[in-house]
Every structure is written in structure tokens, then in C-alpha cells.
GROMACS .gro file of C-alpha atoms in nm:
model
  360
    1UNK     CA    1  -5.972   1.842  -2.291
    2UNK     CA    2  -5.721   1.586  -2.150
    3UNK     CA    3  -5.530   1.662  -1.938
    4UNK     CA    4  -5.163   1.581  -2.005
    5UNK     CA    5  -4.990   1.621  -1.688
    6UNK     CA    6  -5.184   1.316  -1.533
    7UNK     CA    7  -5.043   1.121  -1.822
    8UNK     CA    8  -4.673   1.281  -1.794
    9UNK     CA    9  -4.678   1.204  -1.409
   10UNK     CA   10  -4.745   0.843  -1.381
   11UNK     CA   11  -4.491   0.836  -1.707
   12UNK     CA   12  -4.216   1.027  -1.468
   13UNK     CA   13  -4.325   0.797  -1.186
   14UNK     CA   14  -4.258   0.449  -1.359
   15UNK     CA   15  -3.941   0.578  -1.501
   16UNK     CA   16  -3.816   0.588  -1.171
   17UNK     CA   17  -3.890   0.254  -1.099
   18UNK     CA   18  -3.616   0.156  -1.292
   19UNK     CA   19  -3.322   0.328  -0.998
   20UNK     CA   20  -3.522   0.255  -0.753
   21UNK     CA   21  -3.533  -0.150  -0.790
   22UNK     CA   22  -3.212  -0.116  -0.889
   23UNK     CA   23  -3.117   0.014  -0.578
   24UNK     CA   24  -3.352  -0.222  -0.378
   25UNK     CA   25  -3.023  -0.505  -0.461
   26UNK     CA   26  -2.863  -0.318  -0.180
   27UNK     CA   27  -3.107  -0.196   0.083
   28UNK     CA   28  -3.088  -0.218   0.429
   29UNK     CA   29  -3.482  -0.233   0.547
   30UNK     CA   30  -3.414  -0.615   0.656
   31UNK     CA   31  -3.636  -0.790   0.361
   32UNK     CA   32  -3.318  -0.822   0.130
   33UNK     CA   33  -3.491  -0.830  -0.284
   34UNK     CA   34  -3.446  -1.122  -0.539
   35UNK     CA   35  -3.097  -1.054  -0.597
   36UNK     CA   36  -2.983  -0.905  -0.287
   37UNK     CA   37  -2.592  -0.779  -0.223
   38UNK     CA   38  -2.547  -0.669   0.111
   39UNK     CA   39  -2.651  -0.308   0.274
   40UNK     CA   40  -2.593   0.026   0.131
   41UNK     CA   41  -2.700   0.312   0.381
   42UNK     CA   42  -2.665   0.574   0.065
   43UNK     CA   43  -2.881   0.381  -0.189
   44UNK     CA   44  -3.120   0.281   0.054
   45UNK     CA   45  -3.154   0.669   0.141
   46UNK     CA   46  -3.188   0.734  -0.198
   47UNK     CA   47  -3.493   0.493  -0.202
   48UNK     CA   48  -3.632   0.655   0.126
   49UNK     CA   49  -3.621   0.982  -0.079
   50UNK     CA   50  -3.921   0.882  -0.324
   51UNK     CA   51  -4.045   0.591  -0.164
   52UNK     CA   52  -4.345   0.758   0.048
   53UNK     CA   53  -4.499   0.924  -0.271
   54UNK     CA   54  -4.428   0.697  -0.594
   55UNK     CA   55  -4.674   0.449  -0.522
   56UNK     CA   56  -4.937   0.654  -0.375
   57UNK     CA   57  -4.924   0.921  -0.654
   58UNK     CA   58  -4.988   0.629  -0.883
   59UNK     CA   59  -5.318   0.531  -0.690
   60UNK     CA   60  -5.419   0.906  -0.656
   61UNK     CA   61  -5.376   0.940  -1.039
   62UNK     CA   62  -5.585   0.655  -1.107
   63UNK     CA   63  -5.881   0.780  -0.876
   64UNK     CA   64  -5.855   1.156  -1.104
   65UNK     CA   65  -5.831   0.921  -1.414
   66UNK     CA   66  -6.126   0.710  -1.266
   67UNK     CA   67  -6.352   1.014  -1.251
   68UNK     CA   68  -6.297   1.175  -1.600
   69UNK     CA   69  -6.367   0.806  -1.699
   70UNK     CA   70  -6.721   0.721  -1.557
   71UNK     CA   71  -6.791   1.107  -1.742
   72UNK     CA   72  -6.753   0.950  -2.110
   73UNK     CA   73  -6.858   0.618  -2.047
   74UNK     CA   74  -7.081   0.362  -1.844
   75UNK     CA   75  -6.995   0.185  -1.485
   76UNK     CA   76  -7.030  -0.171  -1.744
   77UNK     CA   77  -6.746  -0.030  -2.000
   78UNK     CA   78  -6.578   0.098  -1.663
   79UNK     CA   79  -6.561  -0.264  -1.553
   80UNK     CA   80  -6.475  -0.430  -1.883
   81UNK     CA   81  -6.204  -0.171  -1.953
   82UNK     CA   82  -6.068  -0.252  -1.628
   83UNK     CA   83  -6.098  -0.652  -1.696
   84UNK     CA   84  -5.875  -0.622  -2.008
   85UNK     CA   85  -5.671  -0.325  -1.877
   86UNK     CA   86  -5.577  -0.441  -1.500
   87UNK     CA   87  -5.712  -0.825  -1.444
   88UNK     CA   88  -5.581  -1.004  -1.770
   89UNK     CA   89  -5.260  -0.867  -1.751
   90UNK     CA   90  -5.251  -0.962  -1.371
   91UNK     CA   91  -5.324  -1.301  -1.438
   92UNK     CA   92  -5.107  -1.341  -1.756
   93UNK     CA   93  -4.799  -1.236  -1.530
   94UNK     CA   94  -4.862  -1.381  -1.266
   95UNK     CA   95  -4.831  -1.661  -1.477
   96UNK     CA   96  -4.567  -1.613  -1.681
   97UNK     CA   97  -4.328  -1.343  -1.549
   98UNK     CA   98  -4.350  -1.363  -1.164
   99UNK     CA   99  -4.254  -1.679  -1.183
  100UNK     CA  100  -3.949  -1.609  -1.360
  101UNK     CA  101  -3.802  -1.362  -1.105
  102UNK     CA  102  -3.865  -1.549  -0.845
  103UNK     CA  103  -3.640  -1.822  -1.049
  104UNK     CA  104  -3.341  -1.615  -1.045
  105UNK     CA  105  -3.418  -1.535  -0.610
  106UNK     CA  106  -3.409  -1.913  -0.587
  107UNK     CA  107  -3.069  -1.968  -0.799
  108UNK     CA  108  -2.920  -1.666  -0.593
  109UNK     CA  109  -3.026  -1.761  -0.247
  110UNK     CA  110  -3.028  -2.141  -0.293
  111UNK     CA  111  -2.837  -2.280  -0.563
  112UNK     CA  112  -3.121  -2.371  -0.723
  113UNK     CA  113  -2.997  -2.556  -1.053
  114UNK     CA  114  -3.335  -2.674  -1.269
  115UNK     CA  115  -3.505  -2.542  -1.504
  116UNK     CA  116  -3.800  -2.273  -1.556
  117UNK     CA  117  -4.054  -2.536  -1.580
  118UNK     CA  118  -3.954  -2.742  -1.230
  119UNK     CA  119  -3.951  -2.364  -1.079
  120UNK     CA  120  -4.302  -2.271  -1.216
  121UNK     CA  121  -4.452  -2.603  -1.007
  122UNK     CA  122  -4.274  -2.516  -0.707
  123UNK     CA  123  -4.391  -2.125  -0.743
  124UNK     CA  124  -4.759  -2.215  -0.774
  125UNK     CA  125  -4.734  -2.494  -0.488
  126UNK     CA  126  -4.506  -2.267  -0.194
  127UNK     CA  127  -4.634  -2.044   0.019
  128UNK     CA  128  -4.454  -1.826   0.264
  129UNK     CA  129  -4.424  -1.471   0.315
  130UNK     CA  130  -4.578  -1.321  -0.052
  131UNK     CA  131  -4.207  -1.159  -0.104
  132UNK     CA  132  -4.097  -1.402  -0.360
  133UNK     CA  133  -3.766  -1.308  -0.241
  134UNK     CA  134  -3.723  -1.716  -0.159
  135UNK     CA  135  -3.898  -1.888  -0.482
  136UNK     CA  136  -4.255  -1.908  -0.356
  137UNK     CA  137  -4.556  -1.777  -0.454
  138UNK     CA  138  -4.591  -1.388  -0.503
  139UNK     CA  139  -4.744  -1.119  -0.718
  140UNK     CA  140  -4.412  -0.962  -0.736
  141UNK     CA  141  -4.461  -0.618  -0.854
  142UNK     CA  142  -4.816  -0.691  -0.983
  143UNK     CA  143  -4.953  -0.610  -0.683
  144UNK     CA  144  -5.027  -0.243  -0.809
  145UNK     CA  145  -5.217  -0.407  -1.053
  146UNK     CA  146  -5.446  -0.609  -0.831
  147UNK     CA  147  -5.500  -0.393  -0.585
  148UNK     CA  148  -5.631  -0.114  -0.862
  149UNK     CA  149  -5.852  -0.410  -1.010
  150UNK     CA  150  -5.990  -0.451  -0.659
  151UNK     CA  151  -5.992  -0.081  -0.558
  152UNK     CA  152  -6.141  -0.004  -0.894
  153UNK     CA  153  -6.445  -0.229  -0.829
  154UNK     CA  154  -6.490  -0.162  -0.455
  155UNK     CA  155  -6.501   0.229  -0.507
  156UNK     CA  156  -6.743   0.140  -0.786
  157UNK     CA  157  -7.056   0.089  -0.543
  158UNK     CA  158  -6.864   0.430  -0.309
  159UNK     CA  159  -6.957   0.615  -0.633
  160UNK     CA  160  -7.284   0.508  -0.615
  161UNK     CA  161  -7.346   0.600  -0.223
  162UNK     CA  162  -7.177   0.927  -0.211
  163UNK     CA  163  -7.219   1.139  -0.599
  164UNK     CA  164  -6.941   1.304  -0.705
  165UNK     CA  165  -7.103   1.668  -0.726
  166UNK     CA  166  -7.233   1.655  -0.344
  167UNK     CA  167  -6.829   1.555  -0.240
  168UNK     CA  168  -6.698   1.779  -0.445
  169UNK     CA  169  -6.868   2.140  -0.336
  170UNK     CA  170  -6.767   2.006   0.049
  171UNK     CA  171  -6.401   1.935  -0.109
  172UNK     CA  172  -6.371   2.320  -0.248
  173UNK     CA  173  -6.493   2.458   0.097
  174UNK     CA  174  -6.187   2.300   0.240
  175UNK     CA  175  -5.850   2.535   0.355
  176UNK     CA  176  -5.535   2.439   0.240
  177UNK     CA  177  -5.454   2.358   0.586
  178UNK     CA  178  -5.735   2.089   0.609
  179UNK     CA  179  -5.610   1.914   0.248
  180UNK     CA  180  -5.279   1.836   0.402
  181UNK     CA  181  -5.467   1.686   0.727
  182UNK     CA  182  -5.650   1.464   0.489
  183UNK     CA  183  -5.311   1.220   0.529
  184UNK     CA  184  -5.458   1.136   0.849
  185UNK     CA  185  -5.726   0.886   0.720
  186UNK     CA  186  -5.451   0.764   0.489
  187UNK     CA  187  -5.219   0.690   0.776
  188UNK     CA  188  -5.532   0.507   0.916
  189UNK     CA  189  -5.663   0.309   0.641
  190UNK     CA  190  -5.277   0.144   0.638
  191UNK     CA  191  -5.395  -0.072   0.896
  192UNK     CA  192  -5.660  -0.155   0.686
  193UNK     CA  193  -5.633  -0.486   0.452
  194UNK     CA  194  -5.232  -0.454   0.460
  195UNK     CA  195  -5.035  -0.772   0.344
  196UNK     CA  196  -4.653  -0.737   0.447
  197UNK     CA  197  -4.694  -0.323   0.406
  198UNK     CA  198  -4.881  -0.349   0.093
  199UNK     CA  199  -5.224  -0.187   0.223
  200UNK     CA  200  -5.546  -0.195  -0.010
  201UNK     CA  201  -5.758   0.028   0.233
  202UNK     CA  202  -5.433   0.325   0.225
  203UNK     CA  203  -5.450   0.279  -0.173
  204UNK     CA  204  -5.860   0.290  -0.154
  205UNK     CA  205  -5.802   0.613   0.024
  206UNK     CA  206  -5.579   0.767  -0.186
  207UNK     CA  207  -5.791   0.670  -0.503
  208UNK     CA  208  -6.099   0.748  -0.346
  209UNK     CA  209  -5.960   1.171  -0.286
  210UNK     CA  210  -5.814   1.137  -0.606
  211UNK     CA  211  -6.138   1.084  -0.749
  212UNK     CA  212  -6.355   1.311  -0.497
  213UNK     CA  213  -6.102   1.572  -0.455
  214UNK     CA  214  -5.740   1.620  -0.645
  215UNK     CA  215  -5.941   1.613  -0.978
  216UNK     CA  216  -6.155   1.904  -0.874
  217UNK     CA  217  -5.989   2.185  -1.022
  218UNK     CA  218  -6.102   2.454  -0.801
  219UNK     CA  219  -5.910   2.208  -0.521
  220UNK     CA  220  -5.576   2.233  -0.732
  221UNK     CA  221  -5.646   2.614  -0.812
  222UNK     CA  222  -5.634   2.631  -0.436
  223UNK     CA  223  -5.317   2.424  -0.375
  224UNK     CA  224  -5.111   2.631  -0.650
  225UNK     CA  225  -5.214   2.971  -0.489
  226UNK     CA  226  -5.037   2.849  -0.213
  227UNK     CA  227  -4.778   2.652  -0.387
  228UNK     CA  228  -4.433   2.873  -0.250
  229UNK     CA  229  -4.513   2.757   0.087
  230UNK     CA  230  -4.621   2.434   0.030
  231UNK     CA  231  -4.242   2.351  -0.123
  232UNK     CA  232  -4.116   2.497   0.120
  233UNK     CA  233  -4.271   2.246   0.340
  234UNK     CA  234  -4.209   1.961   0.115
  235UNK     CA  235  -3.880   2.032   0.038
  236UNK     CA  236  -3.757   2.053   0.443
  237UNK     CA  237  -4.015   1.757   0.552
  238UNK     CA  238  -3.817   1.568   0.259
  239UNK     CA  239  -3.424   1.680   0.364
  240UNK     CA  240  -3.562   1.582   0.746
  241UNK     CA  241  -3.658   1.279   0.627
  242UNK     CA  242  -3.352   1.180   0.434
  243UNK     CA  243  -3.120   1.261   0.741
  244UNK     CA  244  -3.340   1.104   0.981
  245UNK     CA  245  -3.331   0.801   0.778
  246UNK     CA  246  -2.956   0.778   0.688
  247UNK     CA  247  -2.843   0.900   1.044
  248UNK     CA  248  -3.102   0.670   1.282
  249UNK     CA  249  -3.288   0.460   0.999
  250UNK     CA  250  -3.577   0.590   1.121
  251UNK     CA  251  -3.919   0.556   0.895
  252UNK     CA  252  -4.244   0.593   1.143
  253UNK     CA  253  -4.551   0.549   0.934
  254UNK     CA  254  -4.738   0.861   1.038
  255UNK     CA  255  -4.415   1.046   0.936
  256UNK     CA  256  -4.371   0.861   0.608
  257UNK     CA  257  -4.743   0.867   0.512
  258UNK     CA  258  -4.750   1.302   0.584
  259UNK     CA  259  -4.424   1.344   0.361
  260UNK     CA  260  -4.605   1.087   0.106
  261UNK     CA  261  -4.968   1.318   0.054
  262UNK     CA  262  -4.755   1.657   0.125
  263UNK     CA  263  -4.569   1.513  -0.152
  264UNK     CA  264  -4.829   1.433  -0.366
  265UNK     CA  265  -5.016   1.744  -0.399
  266UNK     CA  266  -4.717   1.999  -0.425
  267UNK     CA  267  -4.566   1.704  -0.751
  268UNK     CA  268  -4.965   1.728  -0.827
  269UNK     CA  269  -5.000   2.102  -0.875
  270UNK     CA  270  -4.629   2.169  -1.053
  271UNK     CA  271  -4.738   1.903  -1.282
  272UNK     CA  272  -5.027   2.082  -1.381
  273UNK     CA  273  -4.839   2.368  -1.393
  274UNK     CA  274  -4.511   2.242  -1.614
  275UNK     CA  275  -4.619   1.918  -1.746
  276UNK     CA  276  -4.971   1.985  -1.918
  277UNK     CA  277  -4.834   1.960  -2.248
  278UNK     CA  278  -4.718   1.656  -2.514
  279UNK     CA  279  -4.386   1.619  -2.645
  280UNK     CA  280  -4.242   1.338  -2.899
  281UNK     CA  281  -4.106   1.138  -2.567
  282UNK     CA  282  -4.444   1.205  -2.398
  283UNK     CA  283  -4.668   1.061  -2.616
  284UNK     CA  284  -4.422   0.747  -2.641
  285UNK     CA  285  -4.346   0.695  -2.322
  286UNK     CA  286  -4.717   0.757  -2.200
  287UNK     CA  287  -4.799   0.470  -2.408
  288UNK     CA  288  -4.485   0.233  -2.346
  289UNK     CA  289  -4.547   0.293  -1.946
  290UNK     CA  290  -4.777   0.031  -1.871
  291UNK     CA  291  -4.636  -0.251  -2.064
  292UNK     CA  292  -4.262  -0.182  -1.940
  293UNK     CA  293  -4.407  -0.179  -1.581
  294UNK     CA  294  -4.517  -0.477  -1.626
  295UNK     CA  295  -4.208  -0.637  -1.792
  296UNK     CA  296  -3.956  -0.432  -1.614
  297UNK     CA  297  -3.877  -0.622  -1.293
  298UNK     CA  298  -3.844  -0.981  -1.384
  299UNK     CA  299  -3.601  -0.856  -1.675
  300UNK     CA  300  -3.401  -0.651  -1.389
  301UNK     CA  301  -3.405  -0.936  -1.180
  302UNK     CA  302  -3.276  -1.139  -1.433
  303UNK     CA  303  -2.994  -0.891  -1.550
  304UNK     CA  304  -2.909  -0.815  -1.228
  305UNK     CA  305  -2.837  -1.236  -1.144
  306UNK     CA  306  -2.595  -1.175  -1.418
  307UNK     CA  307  -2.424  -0.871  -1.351
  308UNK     CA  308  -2.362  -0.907  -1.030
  309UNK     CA  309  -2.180  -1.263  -1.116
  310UNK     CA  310  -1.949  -1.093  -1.383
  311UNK     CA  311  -1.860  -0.762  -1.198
  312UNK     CA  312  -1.746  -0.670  -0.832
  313UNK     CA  313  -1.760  -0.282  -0.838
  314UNK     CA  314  -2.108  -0.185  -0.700
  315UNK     CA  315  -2.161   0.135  -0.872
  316UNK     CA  316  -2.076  -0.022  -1.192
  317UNK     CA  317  -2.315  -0.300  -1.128
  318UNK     CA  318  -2.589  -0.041  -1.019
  319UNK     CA  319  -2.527   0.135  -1.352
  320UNK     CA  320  -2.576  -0.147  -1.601
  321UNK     CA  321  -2.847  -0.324  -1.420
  322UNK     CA  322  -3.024   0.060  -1.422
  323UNK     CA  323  -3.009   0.151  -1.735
  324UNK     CA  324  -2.950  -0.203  -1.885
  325UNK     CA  325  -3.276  -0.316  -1.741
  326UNK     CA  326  -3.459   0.018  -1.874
  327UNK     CA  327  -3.320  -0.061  -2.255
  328UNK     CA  328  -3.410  -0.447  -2.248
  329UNK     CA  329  -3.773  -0.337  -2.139
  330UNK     CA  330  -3.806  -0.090  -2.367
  331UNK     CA  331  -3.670  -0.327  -2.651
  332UNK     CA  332  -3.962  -0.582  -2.520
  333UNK     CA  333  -4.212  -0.394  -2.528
  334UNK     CA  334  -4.144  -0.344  -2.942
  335UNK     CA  335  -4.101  -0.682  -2.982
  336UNK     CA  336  -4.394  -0.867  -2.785
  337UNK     CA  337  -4.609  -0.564  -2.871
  338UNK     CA  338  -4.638  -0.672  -3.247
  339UNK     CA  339  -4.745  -1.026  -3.167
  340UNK     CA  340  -5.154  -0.993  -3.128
  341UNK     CA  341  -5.192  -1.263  -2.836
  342UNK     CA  342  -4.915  -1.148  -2.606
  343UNK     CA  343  -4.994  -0.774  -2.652
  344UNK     CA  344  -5.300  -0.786  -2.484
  345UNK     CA  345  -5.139  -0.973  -2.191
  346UNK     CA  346  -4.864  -0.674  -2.122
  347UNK     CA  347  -5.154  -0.414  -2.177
  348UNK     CA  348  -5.033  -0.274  -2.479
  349UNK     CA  349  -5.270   0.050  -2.595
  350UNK     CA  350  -5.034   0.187  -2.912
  351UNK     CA  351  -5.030  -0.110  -3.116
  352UNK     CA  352  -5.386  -0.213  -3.031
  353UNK     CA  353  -5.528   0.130  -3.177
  354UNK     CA  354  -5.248   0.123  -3.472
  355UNK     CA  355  -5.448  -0.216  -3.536
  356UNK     CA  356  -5.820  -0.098  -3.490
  357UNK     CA  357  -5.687   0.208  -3.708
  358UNK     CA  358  -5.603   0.034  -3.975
  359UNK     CA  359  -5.871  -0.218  -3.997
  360UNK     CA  360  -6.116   0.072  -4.018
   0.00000   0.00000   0.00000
């Protein structure tokens, strides 16, 4: 039976992408973004308030998604699935949509008055700090999707060394108490393999008990018996965070990465709880997810160079580059979804089984 609320999550999760890069035009946490318009205390507390989790849910969903996975198929379709799913569209925008974000950085920060195809040489030749926030070479918001690829075939050979069934009869002999401790080797695996607070071994972590532990059911069974108190928790560790953060800017790692796993299981069980079911928008959106991740920021990026240029109120601007950017993706994804070759490049799954469908 599948389960839906996995689905409906990482749906819910790249949705609010969409505010939350919006919002990045103004933050204060001293990296500016490719279009970049000062500080905002307010939206960049508004970040703060989902930043921790997002990102991590993602990579904990994708361990639970791993494991029901290997169950219906082999580790070779695992890694060929993965290949077409997470690689090819890596490296088809890297090539062709980082690049044009970056564009717009470089004509915001520097003036920078050529064309797409003088940009694309200097993106692939300039090297500086992986933010792309200058011109130079980045993976932009791709990097989810290489560091899956990579976590996906490094957790591969952990699958082999330690057997799901062994793990998971420890995992259902842990207290509640002892699942919320498990941020600990999260907050330690940061260290681990991080590129400018991008961390592969904190995402291997977070796949790896997604995959050994959050999809054990008897685990979530666990965490919803105990649910009241775990909001509780969640909800003040989330209004401390927010006034610590807007009051002293303060955003400690061990701090963030508790709120970001306490977060995780509580959004984890009341999925499961509310959102194990398909609607209309569901099944849409769960399919449209991937490909507007992938085509959502350089279109932002690009609306956003304009906006800002025609319009000087900010919550005006922070409207239409929010929702404009959401309706231009969405309106993408219909378009370059019928044409076969660029379909598989933005990982579209709808059209490709309307196709198989109707050649059978």
C-alpha cells in the first residue's frame, strides 16, 4: 500500500520553496542571494522559521522512500532509477539552468551587459565560493540533487553491511526520549563533507534513519502515542527559536539541528496522521514537484531581476516574485514536459507514463 503522506510531504515541502527564496532577496545571514535587496530582520525570521527542517525532511523522506524501494526492486534498477531520476537531471541543469541564474547575479551585482552564451563560458571557467551569487560556477539549488545521487549510492554498500531487519528490531526497542537524541549524530555528521553549510555526511544521516528507522512503523506508532507532548515541544523550541533569532540573530548549529529532527518527526507523524490520503491537487502536484524544483529558482531569479527594477515597494515585490515565480514554473513544467528530449532532463514522471501508457 503506498503510502501517501510521504508523497504529500515532500509536495508541501517544495511548495514552500517558492516564499522562502523569495524571501532569501532580503536576508540578513551575510551571503546576500542572486538578486539581493538589502536586509529584512522579519523575512529573514520568517526563513529561520522552516529553514532547520525543509531540507532535512526532504533527505529523511528519501531514505523511507529508499527502503520501500530496494523491497520491489533490485540494488541494479535502484541505481539506474537513480541515474535517470537524480544524475541526468543534475547534469542537464547544471548545464542549462544554473547557468542562467547565475546570469541575472552577474547583471545585478556587476553590470554585466553580454549575452547568455559569453556568461555560460565564464560560468564553466570561474571558480570562487560555489554560491553563484557572483557569476561563477555553482550547482545552485541542484545541490539536493547531487548530494541524494551521492548519498543514494554511498548508503547502497551501508545496506549491504548493516540489513534492514537487524536495525530495525534495535530501532523499535528505542524510547521516545532516545529518538529525539538521535539529532546528536546529525549535529555531528555536519562537520562531515560540508561545502559552505551544505553537509553530505548530515544528509547521509538523515537518509540513513529515514531508511533504518522513520519508515518502521512501529517507530512512528511510537512517536504518535506521544504526539501531544512532542508539539508541545516543537511548537515552544520553534517560538524560542524565532525570538532568539529576530531579537540576537542567533542560529547555533546544535540548536538549529535539535529544532530541525524535533521538527521532523512531530511534521512526520501528523502527516501520517492527516495527509495519508490523495486528492485532485495531490496527485498533480506530487507529480509536478520534482520538475518545478528543478525549474523554479532560475525562473525566480530571473523574475525577481525584473521586478525589483520596475517596482520600489518591497512587499509588493515579494508578492509577485512569490507567486509569479510559482505560476511561470508551473506553466513550464506543461510546456517542456510535452517535448520528449527535455522531459527527461527536468525529471518529468506524468508525461513519461501518459507516454508508456499509450504506446502499450
Amino acid at each position: 500500500m503506498r503510502k501517501h503522506y510521504i508523497d504529500n510531504l515532500r509536495s508541501m515541502t517544495i511548495l514552500l520553496l517558492f516564499p522562502v527564496h523569495s524571501f532569501m532577496v532580503w536576508n540578513d545571514f551575510g551571503t546576500k542571494f542572486y538578486i539581493w535587496q538589502g536586509e529584512n530582520k522579519l523575512l529573514s525570521t520568517l526563513i529561520v522559521l522552516v529553514n532547520p527542517w525543509f531540507m532535512p525532511l526532504l533527505f529523511v523522506l528519501a531514505g523511507m522512500s529508499a527502503r520501500y524501494a530496494l523491497e520491489k526492486r533490485s540494488r541494479r534498477d535502484f541505481v539506474r532509477q537513480r541515474i535517470r531520476k537524480l544524475l541526468i537531471p543534475f547534469l542537464c541543469g547544471l548545464l542549462f539552468l544554473v547557468p542562467f541564474q547565475t546570469l541575472y547575479a552577474r547583471k545585478f551585482f556587476y553590470g554585466y551587459e553580454g549575452g547568455l552564451v559569453g556568461h555560460w563560458k565564464y560560468f564553466f571557467t570561474h571558480l570562487t565560493d560555489f554560491s553563484g551569487y557572483d557569476g561563477a560556477f555553482t550547482p545552485g539549488h541542484l545541490w539536493f540533487i547531487l548530494f541524494l545521487f551521492i548519498i543514494s549510492m554511498l548508503s547502497l554498500a551501508v545496506f549491504r553491511l548493516i540489513p534492514y531487519q537487524g536495525a530495525a528490531k534495535r530501532a523499535e526497542k528505542l524510547p521516545v526520549p532516545c529518538v529525539i537524541l538521535l539529532f546528536i549524530p546529525v549535529w555531528l555528521m555536519y562537520y562531515l563533507g560540508n561545502f559552505g553549510g551544505f553537509s553530505i555526511g548530515k544528509n547521509l544521516a538523515l537518509f540513513l534513519l529515514g531508511y533504518y528507522f522513520l519508515s518502521n512503523d512501529i517507530v512512528l506508532d511510537k512517536l504518535e502515542k506521544n504526539i501531544r507532548w512532542l508539539t508541545v515541544l516543537w511548537i515552544s523550541a520553534t517560538v524560542s527559536s524565532e525570538a532568539l533569532y529576530y531579537k540576537y540573530s542567533y542560529y547555533g548549529d546544535l540548536w538549529v539541528n535539535f529544532i530541525g529532527w524535533l521538527s521532523v518527526l512531530v511534521l512526520l507523524v501528523l502527516g501520517r496522521k492527516f495527509l495519508n490520503k490523495r486528492t485532485k491537487f495531490t496527485e498533480y502536484f506530487n507529480e509536478a514537484s520534482y520538475p518545478v524544483y528543478i525549474l523554479h529558482q532560475s525562473i525566480l531569479t530571473a523574475l525577481a531581476y525584473y521586478i525589483v527594477g520596475i517596482c520600489n515597494v518591497m512587499w509588493i515585490q515579494v508578492i509577485c516574485i512569490g507567486f509569479g515565480s510559482f505560476g511561470l514554473s508551473i506553466a513550464a513544467y506543461h510546456i517542456l514536459g510535452h517535448i520528449p528530449i527535455v522531459r527527461e532532463m527536468i525529471g518529468c514522471s506524468t508525461i513519461n507514463r501518459k507516454h508508456e501508457r499509450t504506446k502499450t
